[in-house]
Amino acid sequence: MTRTLRHAAWTIGADREDPAPSARFILCRDCETQSEPSTSQAPTDRWALKHTGETGHRAYRELVIANLRTYPAAGNPLEQSEEDW
Ligand SMILES: [Zn+2]
């Protein structure tokens, strides 16, 4: 995704300086109970299936947390200075 802010183009994406793995949660929309975070899908899916078995709740929301950072896009005067880092 690229947008122009203050007449300069920026892009946003995965944080190359702090590339922590994404964490995934599942939130029950019926009671707002939440799974433990996981970097893989299987544990949170198992949590939701178990929660359904225990409560009968069937509506969930997936939440993903990932480190993002903005970077100067092509043509942004800061682009060259960031490459020098
Ligand atoms: Zn629930």
Short mmCIF file of C-alpha atoms in Angstrom, two decimals, residues 11-20 67-72 79 82-83:
data_model
loop_
_atom_site.label_atom_id
_atom_site.label_comp_id
_atom_site.label_asym_id
_atom_site.label_seq_id
_atom_site.Cartn_x
_atom_site.Cartn_y
_atom_site.Cartn_z
CA THR A 11 4.84 2.64 1.69
CA ILE A 12 3.92 0.35 4.59
CA GLY A 13 4.87 -3.27 5.09
CA ALA A 14 6.51 -5.80 7.37
CA ASP A 15 9.00 -4.19 9.75
CA ARG A 16 12.41 -5.14 8.38
CA GLU A 17 14.09 -3.72 11.49
CA ASP A 18 11.96 -5.69 13.97
CA PRO A 19 10.68 -8.74 12.06
CA ALA A 20 8.88 -10.47 14.93
CA ASN A 67 4.95 -5.41 13.29
CA LEU A 68 4.60 -2.92 10.44
CA ARG A 69 6.72 0.07 9.50
CA THR A 70 6.44 2.84 6.94
CA TYR A 71 9.23 3.36 4.46
CA PRO A 72 9.89 6.09 1.92
CA GLU A 79 14.38 7.00 0.10
CA GLU A 82 17.19 5.18 4.36
CA GLU A 83 19.12 2.95 1.97
#
